[in-house]
Coordinates of C-alpha atoms in Angstrom, one line a residue:
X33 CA 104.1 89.7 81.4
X34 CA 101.1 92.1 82.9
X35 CA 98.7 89.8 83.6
X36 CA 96.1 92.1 85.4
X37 CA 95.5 95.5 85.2
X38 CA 93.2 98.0 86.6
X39 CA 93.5 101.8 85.6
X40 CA 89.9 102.6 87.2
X41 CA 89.3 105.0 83.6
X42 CA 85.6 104.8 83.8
X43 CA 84.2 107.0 86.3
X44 CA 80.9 105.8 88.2
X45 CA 81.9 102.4 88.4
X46 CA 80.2 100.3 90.8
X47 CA 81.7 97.5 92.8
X48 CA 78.9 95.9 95.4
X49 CA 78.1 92.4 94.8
X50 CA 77.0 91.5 91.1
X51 CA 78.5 94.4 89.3
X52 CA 82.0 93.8 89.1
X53 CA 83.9 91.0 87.5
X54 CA 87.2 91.7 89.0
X55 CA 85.8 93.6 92.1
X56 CA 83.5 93.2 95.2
X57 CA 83.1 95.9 97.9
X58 CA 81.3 94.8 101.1
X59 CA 78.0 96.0 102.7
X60 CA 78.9 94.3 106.4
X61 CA 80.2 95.8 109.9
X62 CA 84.4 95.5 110.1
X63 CA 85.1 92.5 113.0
X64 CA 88.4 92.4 113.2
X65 CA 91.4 94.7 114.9
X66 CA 88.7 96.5 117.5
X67 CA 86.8 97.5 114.5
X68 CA 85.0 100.7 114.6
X69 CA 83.7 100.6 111.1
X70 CA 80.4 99.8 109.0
X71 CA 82.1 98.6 104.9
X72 CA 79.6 100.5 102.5
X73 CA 79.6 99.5 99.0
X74 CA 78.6 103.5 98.4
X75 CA 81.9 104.3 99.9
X76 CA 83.6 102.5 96.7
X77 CA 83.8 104.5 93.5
X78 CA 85.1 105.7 90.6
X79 CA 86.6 109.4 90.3
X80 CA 88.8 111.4 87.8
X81 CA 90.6 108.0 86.8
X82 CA 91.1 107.0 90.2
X83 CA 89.8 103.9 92.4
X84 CA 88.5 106.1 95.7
X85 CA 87.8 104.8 98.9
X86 CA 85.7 107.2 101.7
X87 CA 85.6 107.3 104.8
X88 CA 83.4 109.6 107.1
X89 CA 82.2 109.6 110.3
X90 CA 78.2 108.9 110.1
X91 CA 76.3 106.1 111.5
X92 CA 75.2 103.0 110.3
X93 CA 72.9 100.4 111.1
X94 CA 72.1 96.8 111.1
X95 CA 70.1 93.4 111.5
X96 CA 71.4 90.1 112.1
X97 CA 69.7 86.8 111.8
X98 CA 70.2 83.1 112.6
X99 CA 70.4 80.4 109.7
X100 CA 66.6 80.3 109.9
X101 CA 66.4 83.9 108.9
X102 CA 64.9 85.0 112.5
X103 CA 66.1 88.5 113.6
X104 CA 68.2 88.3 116.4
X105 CA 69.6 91.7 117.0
X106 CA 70.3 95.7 115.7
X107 CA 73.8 97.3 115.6
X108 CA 75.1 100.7 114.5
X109 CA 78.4 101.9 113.9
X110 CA 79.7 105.6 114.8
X111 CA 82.0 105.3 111.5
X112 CA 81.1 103.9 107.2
X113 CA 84.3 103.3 105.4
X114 CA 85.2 100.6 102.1
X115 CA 86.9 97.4 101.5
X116 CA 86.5 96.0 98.1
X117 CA 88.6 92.9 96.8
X118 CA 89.6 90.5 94.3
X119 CA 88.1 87.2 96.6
X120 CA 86.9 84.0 94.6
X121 CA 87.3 86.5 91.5
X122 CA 90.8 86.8 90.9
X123 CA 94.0 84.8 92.4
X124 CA 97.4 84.2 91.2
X125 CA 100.5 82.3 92.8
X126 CA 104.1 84.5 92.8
X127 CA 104.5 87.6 90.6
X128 CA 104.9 91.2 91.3
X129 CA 102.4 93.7 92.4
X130 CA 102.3 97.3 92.1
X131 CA 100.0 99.6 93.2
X132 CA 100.3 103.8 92.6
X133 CA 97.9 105.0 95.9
X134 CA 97.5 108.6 97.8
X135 CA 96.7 108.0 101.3
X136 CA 93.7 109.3 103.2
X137 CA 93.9 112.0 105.8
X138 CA 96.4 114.2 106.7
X139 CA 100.1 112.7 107.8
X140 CA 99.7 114.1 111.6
X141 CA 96.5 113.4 112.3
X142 CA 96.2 109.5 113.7
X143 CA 93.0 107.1 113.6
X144 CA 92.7 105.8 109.8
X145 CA 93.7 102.5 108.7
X146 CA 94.3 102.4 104.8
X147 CA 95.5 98.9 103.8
X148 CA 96.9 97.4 100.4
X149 CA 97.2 93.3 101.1
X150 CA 96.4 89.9 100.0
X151 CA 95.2 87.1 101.5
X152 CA 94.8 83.1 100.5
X153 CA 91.7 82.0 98.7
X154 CA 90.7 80.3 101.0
X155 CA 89.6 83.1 104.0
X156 CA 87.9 85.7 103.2
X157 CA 88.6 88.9 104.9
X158 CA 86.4 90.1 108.0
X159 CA 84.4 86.6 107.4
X160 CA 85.6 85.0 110.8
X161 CA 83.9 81.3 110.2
X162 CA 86.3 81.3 106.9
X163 CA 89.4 81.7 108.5
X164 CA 89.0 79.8 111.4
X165 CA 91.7 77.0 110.8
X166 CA 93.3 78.4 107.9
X167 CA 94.3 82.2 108.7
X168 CA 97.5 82.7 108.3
X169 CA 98.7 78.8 108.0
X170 CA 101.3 78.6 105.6
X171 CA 102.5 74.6 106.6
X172 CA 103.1 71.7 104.4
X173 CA 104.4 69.1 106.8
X174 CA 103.4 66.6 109.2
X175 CA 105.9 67.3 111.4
X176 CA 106.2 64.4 114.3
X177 CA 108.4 66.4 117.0
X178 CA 105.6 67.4 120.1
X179 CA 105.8 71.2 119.4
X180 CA 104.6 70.1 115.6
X181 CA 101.9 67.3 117.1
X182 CA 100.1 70.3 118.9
X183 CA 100.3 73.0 116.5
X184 CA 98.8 70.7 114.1
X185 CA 95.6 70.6 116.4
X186 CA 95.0 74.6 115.0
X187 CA 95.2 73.7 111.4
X188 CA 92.1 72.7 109.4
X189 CA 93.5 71.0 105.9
X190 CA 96.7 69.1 107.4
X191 CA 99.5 67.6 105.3
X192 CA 99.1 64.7 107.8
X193 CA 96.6 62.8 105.2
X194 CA 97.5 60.4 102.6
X195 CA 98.2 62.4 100.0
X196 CA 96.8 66.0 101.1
X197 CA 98.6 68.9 101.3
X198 CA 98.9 71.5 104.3
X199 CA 96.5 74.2 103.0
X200 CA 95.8 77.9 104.7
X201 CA 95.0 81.3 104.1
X202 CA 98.7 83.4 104.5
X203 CA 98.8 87.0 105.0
X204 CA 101.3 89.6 102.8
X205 CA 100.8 93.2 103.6
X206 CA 101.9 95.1 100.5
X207 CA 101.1 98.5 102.6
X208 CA 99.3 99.4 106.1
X209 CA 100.2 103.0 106.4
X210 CA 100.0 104.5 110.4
X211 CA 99.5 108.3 110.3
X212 CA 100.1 110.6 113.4
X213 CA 102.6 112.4 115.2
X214 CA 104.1 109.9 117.5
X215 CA 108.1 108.9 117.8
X216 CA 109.6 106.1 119.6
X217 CA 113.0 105.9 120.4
X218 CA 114.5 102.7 121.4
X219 CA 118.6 103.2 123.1
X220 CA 120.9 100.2 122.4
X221 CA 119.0 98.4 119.8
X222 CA 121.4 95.3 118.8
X223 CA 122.5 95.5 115.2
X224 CA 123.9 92.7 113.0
X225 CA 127.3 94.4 112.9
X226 CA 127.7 93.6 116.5
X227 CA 127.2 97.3 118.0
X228 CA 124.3 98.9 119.5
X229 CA 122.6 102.1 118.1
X230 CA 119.9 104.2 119.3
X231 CA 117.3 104.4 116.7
X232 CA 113.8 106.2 116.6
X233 CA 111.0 105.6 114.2
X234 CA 107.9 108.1 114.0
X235 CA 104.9 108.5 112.5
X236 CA 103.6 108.5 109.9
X237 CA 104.9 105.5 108.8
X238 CA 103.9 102.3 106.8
X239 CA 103.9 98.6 107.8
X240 CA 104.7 96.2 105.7
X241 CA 104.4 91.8 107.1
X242 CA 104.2 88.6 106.3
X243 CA 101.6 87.1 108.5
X244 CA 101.9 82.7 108.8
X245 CA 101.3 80.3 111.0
X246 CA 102.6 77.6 113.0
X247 CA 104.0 80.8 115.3
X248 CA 107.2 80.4 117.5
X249 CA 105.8 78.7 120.5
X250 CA 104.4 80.3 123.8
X251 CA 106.7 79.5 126.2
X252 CA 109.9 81.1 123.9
X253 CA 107.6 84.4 121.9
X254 CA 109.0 87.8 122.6
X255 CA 106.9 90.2 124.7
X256 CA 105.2 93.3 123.2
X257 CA 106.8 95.6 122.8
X258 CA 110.1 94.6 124.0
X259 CA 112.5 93.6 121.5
X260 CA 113.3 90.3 121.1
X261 CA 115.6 88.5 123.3
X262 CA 118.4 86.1 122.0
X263 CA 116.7 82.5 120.6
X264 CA 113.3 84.7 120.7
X265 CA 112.6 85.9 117.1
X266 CA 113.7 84.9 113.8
X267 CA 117.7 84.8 113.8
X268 CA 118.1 86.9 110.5
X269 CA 115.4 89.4 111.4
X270 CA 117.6 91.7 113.7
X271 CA 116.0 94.6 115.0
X272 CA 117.7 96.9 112.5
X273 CA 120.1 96.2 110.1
X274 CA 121.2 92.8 108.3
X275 CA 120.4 91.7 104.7
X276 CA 116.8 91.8 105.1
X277 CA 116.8 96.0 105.2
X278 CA 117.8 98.5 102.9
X279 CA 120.3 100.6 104.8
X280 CA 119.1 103.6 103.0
X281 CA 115.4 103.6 104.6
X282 CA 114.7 104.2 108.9
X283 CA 113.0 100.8 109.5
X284 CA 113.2 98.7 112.2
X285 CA 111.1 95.3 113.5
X286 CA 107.5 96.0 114.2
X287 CA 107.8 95.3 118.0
X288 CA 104.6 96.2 118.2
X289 CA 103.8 93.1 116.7
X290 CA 104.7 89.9 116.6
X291 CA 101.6 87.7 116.7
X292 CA 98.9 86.8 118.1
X293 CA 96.4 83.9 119.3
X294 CA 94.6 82.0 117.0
X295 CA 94.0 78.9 118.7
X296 CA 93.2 78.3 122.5
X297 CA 92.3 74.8 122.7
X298 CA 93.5 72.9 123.8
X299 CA 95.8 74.7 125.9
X300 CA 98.7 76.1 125.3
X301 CA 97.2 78.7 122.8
X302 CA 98.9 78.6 119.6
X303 CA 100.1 81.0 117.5
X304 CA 100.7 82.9 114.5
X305 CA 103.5 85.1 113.6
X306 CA 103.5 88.5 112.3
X307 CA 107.0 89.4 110.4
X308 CA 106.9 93.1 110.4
X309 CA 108.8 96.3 110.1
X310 CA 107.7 99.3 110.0
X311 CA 109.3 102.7 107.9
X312 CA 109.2 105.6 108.9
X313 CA 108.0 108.0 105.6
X314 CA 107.2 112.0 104.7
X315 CA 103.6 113.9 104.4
X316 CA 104.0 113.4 100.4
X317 CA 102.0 110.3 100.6
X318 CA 98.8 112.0 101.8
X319 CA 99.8 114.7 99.0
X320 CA 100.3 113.2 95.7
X321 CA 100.2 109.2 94.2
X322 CA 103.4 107.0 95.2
X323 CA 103.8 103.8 93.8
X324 CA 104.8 101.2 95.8
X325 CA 105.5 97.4 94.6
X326 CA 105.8 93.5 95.8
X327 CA 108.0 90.8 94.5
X328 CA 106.6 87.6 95.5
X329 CA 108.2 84.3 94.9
X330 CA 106.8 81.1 96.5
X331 CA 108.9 77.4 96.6
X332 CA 112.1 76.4 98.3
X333 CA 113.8 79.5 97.6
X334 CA 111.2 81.5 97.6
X335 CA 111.4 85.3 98.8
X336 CA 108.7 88.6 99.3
X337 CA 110.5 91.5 98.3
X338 CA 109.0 94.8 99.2
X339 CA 109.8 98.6 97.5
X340 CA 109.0 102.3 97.2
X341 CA 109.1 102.9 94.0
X342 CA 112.7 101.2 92.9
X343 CA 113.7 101.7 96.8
X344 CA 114.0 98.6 98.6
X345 CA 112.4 98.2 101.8
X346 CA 113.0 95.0 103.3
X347 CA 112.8 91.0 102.8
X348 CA 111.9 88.1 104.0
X349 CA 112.5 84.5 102.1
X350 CA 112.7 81.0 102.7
X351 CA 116.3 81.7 105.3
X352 CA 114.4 83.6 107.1
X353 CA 111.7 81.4 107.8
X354 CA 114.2 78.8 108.5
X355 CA 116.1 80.1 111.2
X356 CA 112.9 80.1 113.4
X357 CA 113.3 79.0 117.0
X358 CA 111.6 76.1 118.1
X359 CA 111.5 72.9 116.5
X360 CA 112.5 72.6 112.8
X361 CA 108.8 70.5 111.8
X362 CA 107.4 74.0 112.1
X363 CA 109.2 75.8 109.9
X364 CA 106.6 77.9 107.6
X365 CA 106.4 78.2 104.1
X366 CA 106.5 81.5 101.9
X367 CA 103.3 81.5 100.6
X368 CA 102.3 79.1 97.9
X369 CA 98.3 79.1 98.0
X370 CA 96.4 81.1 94.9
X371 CA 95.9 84.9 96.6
X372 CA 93.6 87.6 96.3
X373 CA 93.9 91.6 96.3
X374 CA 92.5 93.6 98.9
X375 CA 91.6 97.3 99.2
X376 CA 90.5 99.1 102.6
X377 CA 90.4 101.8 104.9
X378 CA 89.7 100.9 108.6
X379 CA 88.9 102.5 112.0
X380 CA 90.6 100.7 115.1
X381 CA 91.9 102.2 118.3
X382 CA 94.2 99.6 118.2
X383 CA 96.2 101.6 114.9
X384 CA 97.6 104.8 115.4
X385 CA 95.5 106.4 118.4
X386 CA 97.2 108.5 120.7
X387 CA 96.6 107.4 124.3
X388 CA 95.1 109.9 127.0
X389 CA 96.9 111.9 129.5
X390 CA 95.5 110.4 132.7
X391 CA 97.5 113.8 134.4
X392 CA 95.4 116.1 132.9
X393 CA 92.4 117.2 135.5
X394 CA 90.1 117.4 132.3
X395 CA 90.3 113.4 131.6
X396 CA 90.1 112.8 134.9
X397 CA 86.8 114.4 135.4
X398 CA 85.5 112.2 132.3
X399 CA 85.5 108.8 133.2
X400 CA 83.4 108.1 130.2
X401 CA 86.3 109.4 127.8
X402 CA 89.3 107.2 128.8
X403 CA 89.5 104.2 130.3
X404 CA 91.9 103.5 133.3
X405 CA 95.1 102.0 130.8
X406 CA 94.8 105.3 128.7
X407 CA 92.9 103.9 126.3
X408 CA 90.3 106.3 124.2
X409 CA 86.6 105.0 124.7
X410 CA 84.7 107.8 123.8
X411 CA 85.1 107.2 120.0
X412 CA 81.6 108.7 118.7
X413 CA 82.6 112.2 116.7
X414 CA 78.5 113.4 117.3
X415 CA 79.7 113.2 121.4
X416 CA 80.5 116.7 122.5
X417 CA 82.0 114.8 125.6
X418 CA 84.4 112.9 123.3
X419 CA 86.4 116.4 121.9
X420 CA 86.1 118.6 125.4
X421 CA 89.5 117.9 126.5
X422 CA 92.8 119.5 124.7
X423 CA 94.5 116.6 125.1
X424 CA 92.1 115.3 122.7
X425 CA 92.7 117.9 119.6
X426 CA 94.0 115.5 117.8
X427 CA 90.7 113.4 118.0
X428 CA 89.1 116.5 117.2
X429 CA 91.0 116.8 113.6
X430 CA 90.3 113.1 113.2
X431 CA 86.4 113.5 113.5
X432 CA 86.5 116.9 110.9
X433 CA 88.9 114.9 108.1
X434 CA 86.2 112.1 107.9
X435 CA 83.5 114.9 107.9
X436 CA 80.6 113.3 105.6
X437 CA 80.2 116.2 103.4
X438 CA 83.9 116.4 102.9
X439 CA 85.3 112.5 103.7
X440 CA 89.0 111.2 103.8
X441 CA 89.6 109.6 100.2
X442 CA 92.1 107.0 99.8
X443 CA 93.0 107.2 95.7
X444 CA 94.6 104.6 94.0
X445 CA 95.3 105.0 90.5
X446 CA 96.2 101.6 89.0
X447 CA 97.1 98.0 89.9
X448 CA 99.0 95.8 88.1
X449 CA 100.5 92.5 88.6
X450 CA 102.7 90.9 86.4
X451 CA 104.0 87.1 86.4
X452 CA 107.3 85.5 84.5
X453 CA 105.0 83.0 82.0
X454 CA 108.5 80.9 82.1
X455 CA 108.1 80.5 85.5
X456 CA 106.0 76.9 86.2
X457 CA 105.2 78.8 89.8
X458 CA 103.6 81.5 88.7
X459 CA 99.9 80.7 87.7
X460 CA 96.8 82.9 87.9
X461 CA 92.9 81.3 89.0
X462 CA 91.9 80.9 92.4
X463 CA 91.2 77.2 91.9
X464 CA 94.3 75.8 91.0
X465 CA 95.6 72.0 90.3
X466 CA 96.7 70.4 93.6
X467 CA 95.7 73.4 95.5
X468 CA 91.5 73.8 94.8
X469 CA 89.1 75.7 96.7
X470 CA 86.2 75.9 94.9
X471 CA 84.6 72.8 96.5
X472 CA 85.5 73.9 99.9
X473 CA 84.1 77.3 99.1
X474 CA 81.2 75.6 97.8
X475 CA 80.8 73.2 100.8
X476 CA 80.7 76.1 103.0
X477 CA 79.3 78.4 101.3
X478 CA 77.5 80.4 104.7
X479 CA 80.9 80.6 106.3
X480 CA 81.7 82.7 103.7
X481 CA 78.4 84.7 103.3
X482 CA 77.4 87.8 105.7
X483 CA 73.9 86.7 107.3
X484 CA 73.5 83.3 105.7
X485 CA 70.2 83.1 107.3
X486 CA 69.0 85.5 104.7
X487 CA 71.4 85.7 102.3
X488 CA 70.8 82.8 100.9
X489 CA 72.0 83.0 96.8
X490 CA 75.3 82.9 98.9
X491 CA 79.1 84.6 98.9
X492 CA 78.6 86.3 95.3
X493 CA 75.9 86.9 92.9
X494 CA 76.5 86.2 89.0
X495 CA 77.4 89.4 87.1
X496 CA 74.2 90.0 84.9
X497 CA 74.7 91.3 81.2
X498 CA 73.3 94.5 81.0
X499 CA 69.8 95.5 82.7
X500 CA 70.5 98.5 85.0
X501 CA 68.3 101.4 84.9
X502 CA 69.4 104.0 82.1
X503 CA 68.9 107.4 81.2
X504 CA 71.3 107.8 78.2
X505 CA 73.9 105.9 76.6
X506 CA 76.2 107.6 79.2
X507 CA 74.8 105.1 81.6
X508 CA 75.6 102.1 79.8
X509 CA 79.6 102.3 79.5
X510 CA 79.1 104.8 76.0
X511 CA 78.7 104.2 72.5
X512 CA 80.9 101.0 72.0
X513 CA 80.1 99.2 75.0
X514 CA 76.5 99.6 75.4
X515 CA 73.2 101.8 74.5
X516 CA 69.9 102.6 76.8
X517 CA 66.8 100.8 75.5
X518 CA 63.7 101.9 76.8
X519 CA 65.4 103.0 80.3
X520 CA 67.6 99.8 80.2
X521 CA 71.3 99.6 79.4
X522 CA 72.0 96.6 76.7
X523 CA 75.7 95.8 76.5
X524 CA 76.4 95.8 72.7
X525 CA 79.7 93.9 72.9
X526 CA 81.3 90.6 74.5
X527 CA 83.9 92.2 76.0
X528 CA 82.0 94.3 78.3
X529 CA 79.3 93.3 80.9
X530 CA 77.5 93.9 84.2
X531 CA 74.4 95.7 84.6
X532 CA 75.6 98.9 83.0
X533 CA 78.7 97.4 80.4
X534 CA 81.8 99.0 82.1
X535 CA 83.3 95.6 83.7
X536 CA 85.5 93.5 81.5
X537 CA 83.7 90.5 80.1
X538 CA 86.0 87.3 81.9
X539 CA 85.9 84.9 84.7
X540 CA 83.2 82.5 85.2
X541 CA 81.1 85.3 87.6
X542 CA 80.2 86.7 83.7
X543 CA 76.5 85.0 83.1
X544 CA 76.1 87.0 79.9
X545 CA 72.6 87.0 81.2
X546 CA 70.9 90.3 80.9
X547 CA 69.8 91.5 84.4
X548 CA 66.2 90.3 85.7
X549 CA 63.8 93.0 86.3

């Protein structure tokens, strides 16, 4: 059954906080992943049937306050992209997810971060206080072996409670896609037929993970980016090959990736674990719409399936999780907390930046530019000294695709997800029986709010029932959704609302209150 659908048919929709049932687009900095960007809700939009998200390089500036609502400080940001989401608006448990997207940019040209994914209800994403403790923990046991003991320390709701259940915030990345020109090749990678192949994967490419927590432990992790050692990685999750790929696509294990901290104290850290491969793809994703889709399937034998179209990509399910080294209390869970949707487009010299060639006499005269590991620094496209070198052209390119007068657009045409209604484990609400978050949203409410100190109505503003400004019926959704009285749109029917009548009338953000003036 399709239990949610978006076909983005009305152009000029608007999706920052209190217009959109379904949708909210952020006005806040990025923080996480080296972040270069500012999320502008103007950056969010409706075009030509088609959910757009820009990004350009412009700046964008700041204030911050404490809880009291004094100013503490002013930032800017060199770059203004969009993330909108489903958060606190709409969640479901299990079902499958499809998405028909173009990419932004061009295929050879590295430094965007366009990003279809879902997380648990209870983190929101970029809002560090809200997943502190919960991000990615996907753990329902009270596990009593020492390795279990410790890692419990990291996670906030434990199963370790009379009748409590481990709650967390899990990560699934339906698609990160990694543009550029860059290839890898990696000689005698270990396959599960027993042989060794040499094997390359290039950009562009697309990543697609399952991110959880308890991670293998410290002392027993693989290395970045070696490949994994025997009794290192997930025993099922070979490099290349095995049950998990499709042996008709050029994937291999993300070893680029595998993790990373999320709790330091008390030492040893503990982590998380990133289950990722990344596919290698063609330049007709930043050309034309593909559609790509997610089967998710949470309990005992529960699986995420992910596809191109009807091409399988690659799996991981409940075996997989299972044959984790370490002790077998820490064993993870596929995903069984109510997710949300989430749309974006991110700037990160941690994704897809081509390092500096510290030979060339031109870097080396601009210590400003690179630092000593290779590393770009000089990331502000209005910096003459950031584009004098050839070795950075394709930095150069980067800057003049996110031109603001002519930005990157990452189209998506539809999403849909659909659920099995004879399934008992596929639900949709993001407060569900047994698993609630409302009161802990509730409870914390400035964890999950971007300056609390000033911000004070909280993470989302009610959706107000007509009342934007109007010139024509246009304005107001059209003839059978709304008209324009005396400059102000008045939504004529119950199935539409928000300040101009083109959201659908449903969850409990819908006040049917008309807007205050």
């Amino acid at each position: 059954d399709l239990i949610f659908s978006d076909e983005f048919m009305d152009d000029n929709r608007q999706f920052a906080d209190g217009m959109d049932t379904r949708w909210t687009s952020e006005d806040r900095p990025g923080v996480t992943n080296g972040a270069l960007q500012y999320y502008n809700s103007s950056h969010v939009k409706t075009s030509d049937g088609m959910l757009v998200i820009e990004t350009t390089n412009q700046d964008a500036s700041w204030d911050e306050h404490d809880m009291n609502g004094t100013y503490l400080d002013s930032f800017t940001r060199n770059y203004v992209s969009g993330l909108v989401s489903t958060w606190n608006k709409f969640c479901f448990t299990s079902g499958m997810i499809e998405v028909s997207l173009q990419l932004p940019g061009r295929p050879g040209t590295g430094g965007l971060w366009p990003a279809f994914w879902m997380l648990g209800n209870l983190g929101r994403a970029h809002y560090l206080e809200s997943t502190k403790g919960v991000w990615p923990w996907s753990y329902d046991t009270c596990g009593d072996s020492e390795e279990a003991k410790r890692q419990l320390q990291g996670q906030k709701y434990t199963a370790c409670k009379d009748g409590s259940r481990g709650r967390g915030s899990p990560e699934i990345d339906i698609i990160e896609a990694q543009p550029g020109d860059l290839v890898v090749t990696y000689p005698n990678v270990s396959h599960i037929n027993g042989s060794n192949y040499n094997t390359s994967v290039g950009r562009p490419m697309i990543t697609t993970s399952l991110q959880v927590a308890p991670g293998i432990d410290h002392n027993i992790r693989p290395q970045v980016p070696d490949l994994p050692k025997q009794g290192e990685w997930y025993k099922t999750l070979y490099p290349i090959g095995g049950e998990e790929y499709s042996p008709g696509m050029n994937g291999m294990l993300n070893n680029y990736w595998y993790g990373q901290v999320i709790s330091d104290y008390p030492l040893p850290e503990i982590w998380q674990d990133g289950l990722s491969v990344n596919t290698q793809h063609d330049d007709r994703f930043y050309e034309e719409q593909h559609v790509f889709r997610t089967e998710w399937q949470s309990g005992k034998d529960g699986y995420i399936r992910w596809y191109w179209g009807d091409k399988f990509i690659h799996e991981i399910n409940a075996k997989t999780l299972q044959s984790k080294p370490g002790a077998k209390d820490t064993v993870t869970q596929i995903p069984y907390e109510a997710m949300y949707l989430i749309l974006n487009t991110d700037v990160s010299p941690k994704w897809g930046w081509n390092s500096c060639n510290m030979s060339d006499p031109c870097i080396q005269k601009l210590p400003d530019v690179c630092n000593p590991n290779g590393d770009l620094i000089c990331t502000d496209c209005s910096n003459p000294r950031c584009v004098q070198c050839e070795d950075q052209q394709w930095f150069k390119d980067f800057c003049q695709d996110i031109n603001p007068n002519d930005p990157a657009k990452f189209k998506v045409d539809y999403v849909r997800v659909y659920q099995d209604h004879n399934d008992p484990t596929h639900t949709v609400g993001c407060n569900p029986p047994g698993l609630e978050t409302r009161q802990i949203l509730q409870d914390n409410w400035e964890k999950y709010t971007f300056d609390p100190g000033v911000n004070k109505q909280g993470p989302l503003r009610d959706i107000a029932h007509g009342g934007g400004k109007c010139k024509g019926i246009q304005d107001c959704g059209g003839a059978n959704r709304g008209g324009c009285v005396e400059g102000v749109c008045e939504c004529s029917t119950n199935k539409w609302t928000g300040p101009f009548c083109v959201t659908p009338f449903k969850g409990e953000f819908a006040t049917g209150k008309p807007l205050a003036s």
